[in-house]
Coordinates of C-alpha atoms in Angstrom, one line a residue:
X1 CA 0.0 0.0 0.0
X2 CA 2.8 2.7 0.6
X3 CA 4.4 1.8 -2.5
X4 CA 1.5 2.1 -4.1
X5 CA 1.0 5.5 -2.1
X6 CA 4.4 6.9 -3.0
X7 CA 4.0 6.0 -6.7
X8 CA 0.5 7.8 -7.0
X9 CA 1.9 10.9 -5.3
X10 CA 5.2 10.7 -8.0
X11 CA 2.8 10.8 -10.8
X12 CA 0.5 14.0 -9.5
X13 CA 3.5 16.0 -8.2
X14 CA 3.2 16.0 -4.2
X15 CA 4.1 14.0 -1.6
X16 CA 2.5 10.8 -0.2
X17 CA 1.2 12.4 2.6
X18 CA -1.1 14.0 0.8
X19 CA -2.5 10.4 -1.2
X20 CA -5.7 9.1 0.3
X21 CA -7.3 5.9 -1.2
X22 CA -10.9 5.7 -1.1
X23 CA -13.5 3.3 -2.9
X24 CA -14.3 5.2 -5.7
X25 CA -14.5 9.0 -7.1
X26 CA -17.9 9.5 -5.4
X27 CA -16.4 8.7 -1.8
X28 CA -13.0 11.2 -3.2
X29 CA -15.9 13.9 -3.6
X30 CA -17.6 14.0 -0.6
X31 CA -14.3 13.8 1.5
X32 CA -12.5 16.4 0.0
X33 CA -15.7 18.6 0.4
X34 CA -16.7 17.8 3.4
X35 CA -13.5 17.0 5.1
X36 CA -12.6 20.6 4.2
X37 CA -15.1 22.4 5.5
X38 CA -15.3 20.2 8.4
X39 CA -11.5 20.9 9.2
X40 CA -12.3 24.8 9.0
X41 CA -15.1 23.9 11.5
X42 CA -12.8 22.4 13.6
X43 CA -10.5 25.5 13.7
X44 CA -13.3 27.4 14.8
X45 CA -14.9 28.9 11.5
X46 CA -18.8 28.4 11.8
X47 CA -20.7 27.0 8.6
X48 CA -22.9 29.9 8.3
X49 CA -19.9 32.2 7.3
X50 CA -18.7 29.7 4.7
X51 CA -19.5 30.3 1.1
X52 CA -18.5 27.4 -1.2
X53 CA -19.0 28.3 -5.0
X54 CA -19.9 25.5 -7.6
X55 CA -21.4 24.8 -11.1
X56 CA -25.1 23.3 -11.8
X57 CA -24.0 21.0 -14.2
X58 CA -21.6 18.4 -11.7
X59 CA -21.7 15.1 -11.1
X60 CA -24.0 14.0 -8.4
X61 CA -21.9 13.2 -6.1
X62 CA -20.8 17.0 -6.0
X63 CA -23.9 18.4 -6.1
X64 CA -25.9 15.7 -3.2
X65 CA -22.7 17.0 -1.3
X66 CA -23.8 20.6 -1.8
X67 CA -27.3 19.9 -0.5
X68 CA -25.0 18.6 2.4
X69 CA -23.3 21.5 3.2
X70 CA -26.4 23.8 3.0
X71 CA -27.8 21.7 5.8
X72 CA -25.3 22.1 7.3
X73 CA -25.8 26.0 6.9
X74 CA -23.0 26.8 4.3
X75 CA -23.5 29.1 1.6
X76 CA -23.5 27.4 -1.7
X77 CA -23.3 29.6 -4.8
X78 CA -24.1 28.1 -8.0
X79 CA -21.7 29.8 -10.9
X80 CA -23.2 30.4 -14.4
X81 CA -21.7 28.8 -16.7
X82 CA -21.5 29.0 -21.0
X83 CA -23.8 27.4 -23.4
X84 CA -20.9 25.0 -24.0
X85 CA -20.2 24.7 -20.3
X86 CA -17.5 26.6 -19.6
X87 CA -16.2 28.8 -16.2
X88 CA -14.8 31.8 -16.9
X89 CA -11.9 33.4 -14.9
X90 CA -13.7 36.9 -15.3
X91 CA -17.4 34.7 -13.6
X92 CA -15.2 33.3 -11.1
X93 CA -13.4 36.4 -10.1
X94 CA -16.7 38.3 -9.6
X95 CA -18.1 35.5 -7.4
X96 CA -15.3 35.7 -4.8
X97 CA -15.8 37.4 -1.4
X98 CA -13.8 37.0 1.7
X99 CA -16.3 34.3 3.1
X100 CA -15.8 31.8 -0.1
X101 CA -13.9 29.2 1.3
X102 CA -14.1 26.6 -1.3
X103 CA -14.3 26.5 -5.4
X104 CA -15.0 22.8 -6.4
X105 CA -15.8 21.6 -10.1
X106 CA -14.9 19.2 -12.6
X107 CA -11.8 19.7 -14.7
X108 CA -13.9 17.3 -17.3
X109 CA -18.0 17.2 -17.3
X110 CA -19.2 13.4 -17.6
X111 CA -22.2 13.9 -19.9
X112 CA -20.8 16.7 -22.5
X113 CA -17.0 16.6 -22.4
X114 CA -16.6 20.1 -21.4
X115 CA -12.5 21.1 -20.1
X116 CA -12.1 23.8 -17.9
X117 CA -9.1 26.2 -17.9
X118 CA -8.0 25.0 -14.5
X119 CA -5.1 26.2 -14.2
X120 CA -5.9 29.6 -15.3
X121 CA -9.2 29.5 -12.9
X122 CA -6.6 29.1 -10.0
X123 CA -4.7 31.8 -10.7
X124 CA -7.7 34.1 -10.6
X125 CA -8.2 32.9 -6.9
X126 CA -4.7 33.0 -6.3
X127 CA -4.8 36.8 -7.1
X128 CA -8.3 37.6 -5.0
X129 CA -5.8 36.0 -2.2
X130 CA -3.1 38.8 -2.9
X131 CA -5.7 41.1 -2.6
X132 CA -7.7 40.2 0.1
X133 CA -4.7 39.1 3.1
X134 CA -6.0 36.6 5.4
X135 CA -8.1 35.2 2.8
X136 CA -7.4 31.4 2.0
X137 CA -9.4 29.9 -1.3
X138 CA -8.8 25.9 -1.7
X139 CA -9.6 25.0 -5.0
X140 CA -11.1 21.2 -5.4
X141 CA -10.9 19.1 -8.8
X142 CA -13.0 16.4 -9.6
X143 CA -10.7 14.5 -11.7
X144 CA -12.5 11.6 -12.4
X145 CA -12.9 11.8 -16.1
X146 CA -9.5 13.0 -17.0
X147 CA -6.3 10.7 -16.2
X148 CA -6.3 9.5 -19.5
X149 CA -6.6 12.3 -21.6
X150 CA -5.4 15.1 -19.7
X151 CA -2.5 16.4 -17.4
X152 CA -3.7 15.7 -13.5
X153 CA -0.5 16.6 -11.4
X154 CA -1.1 19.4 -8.9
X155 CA 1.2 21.8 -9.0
X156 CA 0.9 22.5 -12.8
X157 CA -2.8 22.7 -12.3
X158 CA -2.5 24.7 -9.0
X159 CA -5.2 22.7 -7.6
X160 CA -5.7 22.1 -3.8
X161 CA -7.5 19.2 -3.7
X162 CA -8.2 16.4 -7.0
X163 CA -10.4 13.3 -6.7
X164 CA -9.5 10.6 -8.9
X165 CA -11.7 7.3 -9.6
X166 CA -9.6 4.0 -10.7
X167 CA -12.8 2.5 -12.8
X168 CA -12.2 5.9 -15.1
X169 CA -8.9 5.4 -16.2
X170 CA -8.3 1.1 -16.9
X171 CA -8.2 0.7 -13.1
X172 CA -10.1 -1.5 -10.7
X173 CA -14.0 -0.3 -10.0
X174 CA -14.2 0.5 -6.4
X175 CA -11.2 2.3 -6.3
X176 CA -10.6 6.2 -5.8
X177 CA -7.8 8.5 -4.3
X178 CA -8.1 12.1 -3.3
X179 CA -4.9 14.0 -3.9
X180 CA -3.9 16.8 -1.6
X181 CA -1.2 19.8 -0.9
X182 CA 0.4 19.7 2.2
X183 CA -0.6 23.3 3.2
X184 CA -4.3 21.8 2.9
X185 CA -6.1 19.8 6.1
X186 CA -9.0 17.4 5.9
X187 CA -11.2 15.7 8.4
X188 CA -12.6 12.4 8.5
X189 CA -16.0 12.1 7.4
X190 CA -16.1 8.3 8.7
X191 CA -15.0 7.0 11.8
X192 CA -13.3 4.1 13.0
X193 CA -9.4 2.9 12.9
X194 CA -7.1 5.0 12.0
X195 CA -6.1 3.5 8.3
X196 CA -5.0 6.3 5.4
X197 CA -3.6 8.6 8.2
X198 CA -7.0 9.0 10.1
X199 CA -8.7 10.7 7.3
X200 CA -10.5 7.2 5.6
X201 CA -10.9 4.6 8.1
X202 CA -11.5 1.0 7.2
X203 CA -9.4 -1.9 5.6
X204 CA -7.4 -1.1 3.1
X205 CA -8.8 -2.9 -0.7
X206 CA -4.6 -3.7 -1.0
X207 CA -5.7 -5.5 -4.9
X208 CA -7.4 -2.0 -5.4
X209 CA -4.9 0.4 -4.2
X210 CA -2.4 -1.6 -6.1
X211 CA -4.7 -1.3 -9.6
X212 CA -6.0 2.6 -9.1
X213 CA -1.7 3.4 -9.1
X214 CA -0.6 0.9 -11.8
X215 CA -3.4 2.8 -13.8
X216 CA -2.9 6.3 -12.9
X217 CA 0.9 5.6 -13.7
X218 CA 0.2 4.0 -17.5
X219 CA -2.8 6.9 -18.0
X220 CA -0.4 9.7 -17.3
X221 CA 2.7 8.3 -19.1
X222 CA 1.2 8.9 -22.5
X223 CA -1.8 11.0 -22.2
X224 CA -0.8 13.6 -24.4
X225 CA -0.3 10.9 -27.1
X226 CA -3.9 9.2 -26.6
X227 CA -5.1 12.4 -26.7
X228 CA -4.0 13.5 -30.0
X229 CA -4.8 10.2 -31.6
X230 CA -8.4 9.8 -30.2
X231 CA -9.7 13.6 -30.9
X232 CA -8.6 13.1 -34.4
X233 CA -11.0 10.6 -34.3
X234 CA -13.8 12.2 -32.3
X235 CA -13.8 15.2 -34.5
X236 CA -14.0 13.3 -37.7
X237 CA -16.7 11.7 -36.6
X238 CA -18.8 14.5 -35.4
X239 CA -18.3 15.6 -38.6
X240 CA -19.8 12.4 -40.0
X241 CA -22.5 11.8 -37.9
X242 CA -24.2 15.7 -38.2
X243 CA -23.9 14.8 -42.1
X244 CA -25.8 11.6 -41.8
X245 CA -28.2 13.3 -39.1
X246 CA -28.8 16.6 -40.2
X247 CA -31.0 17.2 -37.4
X248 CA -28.4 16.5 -34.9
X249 CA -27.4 19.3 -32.3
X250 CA -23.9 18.8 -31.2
X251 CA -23.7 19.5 -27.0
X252 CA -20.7 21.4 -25.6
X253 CA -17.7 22.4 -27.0
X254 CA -15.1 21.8 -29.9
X255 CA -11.5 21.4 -29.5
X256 CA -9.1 21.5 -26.8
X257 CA -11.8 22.4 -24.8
X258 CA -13.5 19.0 -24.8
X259 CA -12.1 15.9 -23.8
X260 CA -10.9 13.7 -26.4
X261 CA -13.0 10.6 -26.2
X262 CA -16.8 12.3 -25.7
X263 CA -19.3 12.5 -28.6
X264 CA -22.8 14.3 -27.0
X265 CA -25.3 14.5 -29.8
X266 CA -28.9 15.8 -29.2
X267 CA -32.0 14.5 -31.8
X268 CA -35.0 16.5 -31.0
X269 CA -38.1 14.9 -31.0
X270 CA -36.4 11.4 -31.1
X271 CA -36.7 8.5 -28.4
X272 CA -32.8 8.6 -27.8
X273 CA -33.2 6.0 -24.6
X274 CA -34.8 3.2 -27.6
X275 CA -32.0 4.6 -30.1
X276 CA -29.4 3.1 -27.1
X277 CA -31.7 -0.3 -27.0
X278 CA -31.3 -0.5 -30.9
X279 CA -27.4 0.5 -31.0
X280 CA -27.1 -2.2 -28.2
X281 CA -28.9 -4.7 -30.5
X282 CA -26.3 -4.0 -32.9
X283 CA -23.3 -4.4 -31.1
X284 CA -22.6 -0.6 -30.7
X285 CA -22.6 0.9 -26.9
X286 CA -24.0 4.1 -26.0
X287 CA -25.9 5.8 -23.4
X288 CA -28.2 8.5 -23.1
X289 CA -26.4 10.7 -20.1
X290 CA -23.9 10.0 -17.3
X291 CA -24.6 6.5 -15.5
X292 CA -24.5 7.8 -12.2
X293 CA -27.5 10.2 -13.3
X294 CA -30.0 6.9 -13.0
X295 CA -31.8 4.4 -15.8
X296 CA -34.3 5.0 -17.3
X297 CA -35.8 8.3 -19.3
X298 CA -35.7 11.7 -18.4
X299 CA -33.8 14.7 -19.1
X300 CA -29.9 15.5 -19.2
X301 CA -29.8 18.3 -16.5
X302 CA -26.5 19.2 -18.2
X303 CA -28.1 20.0 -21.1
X304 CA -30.9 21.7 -20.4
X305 CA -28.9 23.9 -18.2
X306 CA -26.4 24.3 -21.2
X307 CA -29.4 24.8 -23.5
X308 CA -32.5 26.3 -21.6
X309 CA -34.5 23.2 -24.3
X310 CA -36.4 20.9 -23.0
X311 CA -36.3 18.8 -25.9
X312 CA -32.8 18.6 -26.9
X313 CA -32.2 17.9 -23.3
X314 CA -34.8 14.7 -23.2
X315 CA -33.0 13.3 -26.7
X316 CA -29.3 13.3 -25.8
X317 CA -26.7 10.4 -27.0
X318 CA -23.4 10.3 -26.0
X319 CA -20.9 8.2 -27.3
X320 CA -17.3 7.4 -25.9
X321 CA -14.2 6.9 -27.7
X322 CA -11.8 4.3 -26.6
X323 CA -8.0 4.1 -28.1
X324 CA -9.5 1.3 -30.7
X325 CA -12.4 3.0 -32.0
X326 CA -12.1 3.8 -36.1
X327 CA -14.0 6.2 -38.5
X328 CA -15.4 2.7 -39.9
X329 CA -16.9 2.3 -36.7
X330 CA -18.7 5.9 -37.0
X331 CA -19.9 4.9 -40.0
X332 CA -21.4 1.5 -38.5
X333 CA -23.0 3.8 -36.2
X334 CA -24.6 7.0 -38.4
X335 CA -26.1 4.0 -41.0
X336 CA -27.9 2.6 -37.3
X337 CA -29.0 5.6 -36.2
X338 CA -30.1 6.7 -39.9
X339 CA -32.2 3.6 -40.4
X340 CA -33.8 4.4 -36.9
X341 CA -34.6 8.2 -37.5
X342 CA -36.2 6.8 -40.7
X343 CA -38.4 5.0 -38.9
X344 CA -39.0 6.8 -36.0
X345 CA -40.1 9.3 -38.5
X346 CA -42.2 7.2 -40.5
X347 CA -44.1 6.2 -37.2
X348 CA -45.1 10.0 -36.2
X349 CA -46.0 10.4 -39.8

């Protein structure tokens, strides 16, 4: 387990004091954020002059933590974000006052791929701290999506806290580490022995811990080139896709601003949750928003909050590169999704 500590810590750039294992990037979440605010707490700063800013469009296990700290009597603040997801510095910057205590978001979104400028987000709070002395800003990435496509060690992102899940990146499921800088304390949000320093308590998963750093270790080694090889893909075949559906709406960004393996498409008016039951018929998997937003129908809160439309938010697809996938596969999967428009189609006709 400390080998597998130290070698975690060597690949994100801080020591391995500051490598907690947990079970998965949903635990990661809720103990960086709460075991912040609770160490604050303990130093004597009451909840109720806390103000920990956010995004809308996070994964659940952010934003059920939010609903957390507000019973606890924290103020949350919800930053507005782009129609393509995006923080900007200059939103962040007016958000700030002396009683924000906390910024946490995800450096990639789940459902619609959308990057943010991390870095650049943590220099804007490391110059409302230059400004305003005595002021203290941790800044808290939820890394889950990102290992294998993007850099994730902390000092070049400036980040105080990042949460990691193993089942993201080719590692074990049930496996997670939050990463921390050694000017940063957390508390315990469970209680028991006194395993991972006091701060996650419980037998160690050794065959987990071991998997979550061999993983991080291969993901980070050659992100860069995965990176460029898979968005060369990804972009080719949005391209491909909008042509065969014309009524396709693409969600979120272009570029370097979205991570390389995520495809979101919208088709208004179409029953996108059957489209996933025909693509799964023919061999092609897909899914309709992130899995940890529940089965069945419903809306993409992401996207309606991107969008403001009900309807493009109700018929989202997303699709997820993997180092194998090919433009011939693309092409499997617009003729699918052709022959199913057709019919759907035909059938409101």
């Amino acid at each position: 387990v400390e080998a597998a500590r130290a070698r975690v810590a060597t690949t994100l750039g801080i020591r391995p004091e500051g490598v907690v294992f947990t079970s998965s990037g949903t635990e990661s979440n809720n103990l960086a954020i709460l075991g912040y605010v609770r160490s604050l707490a303990a130093r004597g700063r009451r909840c109720e002059d806390m103000t920990v800013l956010t995004t809308a469009i996070e994964h659940s296990s952010t934003l059920e933590t939010m609903n957390e700290l507000r019973r606890l009597g924290v103020m949350v603040e919800v930053l507005p974000v782009t129609h393509e997801g995006i923080v900007t510095a200059a939103t962040l910057k007016a958000a700030l006052t002396q009683g924000t205590v906390l910024v946490t978001l995800a450096y990639a979104n789940s459902e619609v791929g959308t990057v943010q400028a991390v870095h650049a987000l943590a220099r804007t709070l490391r110059a409302f701290e230059r400004s305003s002395p005595g002021t203290r800003i941790a800044l808290h990435v939820d890394a889950a999506q990102a290992p294998l496509w993007l850099p994730c060690d902390l000092p070049r992102l400036d980040a105080d806290l990042l949460s990691l899940d193993g089942g993201k990146c080719g590692g074990p499921k049930g496996s997670g580490v939050i990463a921390f800088r050694k000017d940063v304390e957390i508390s315990p949000i469970l209680f028991g022995g006194g395993q991972e320093g006091g701060k996650r308590p419980g037998t160690e998963n050794v065959a987990a811990i071991v998997g979550i750093a061999e993983a991080l270790s291969l993901a980070q080694a050659s992100y860069e080139e995965r990176a460029r090889k898979v968005s060369r893909v990804r972009d080719a075949a949005i391209a491909r896709l909008c042509a065969a559906l014309p009524e396709a709406v693409l969600n979120g960004p272009m570029g370097e601003e979205r991570l390389a393996n995520n495809i979101n498409l919208s088709l208004p008016g179409l029953d996108t949750e059957y489209a996933v039951v025909v693509l799964d018929t023919a061999g092609i998997a897909a899914s309709t928003k992130s899995a940890c937003a529940g089965a069945g129908g419903g809306e993409s809160a992401v996207v309606l909050t991107l969008s403001g439309d009900a309807a493009r938010s109700r018929s989202t697809l997303r699709l997820t590169l993997g180092e194998e996938t090919s433009l011939t596969d693309f092409d499997r999967v617009g003729a699918v999704l052709q022959e199913f428009c057709i019919r759907q189609s035909g059938l409101t006709q």
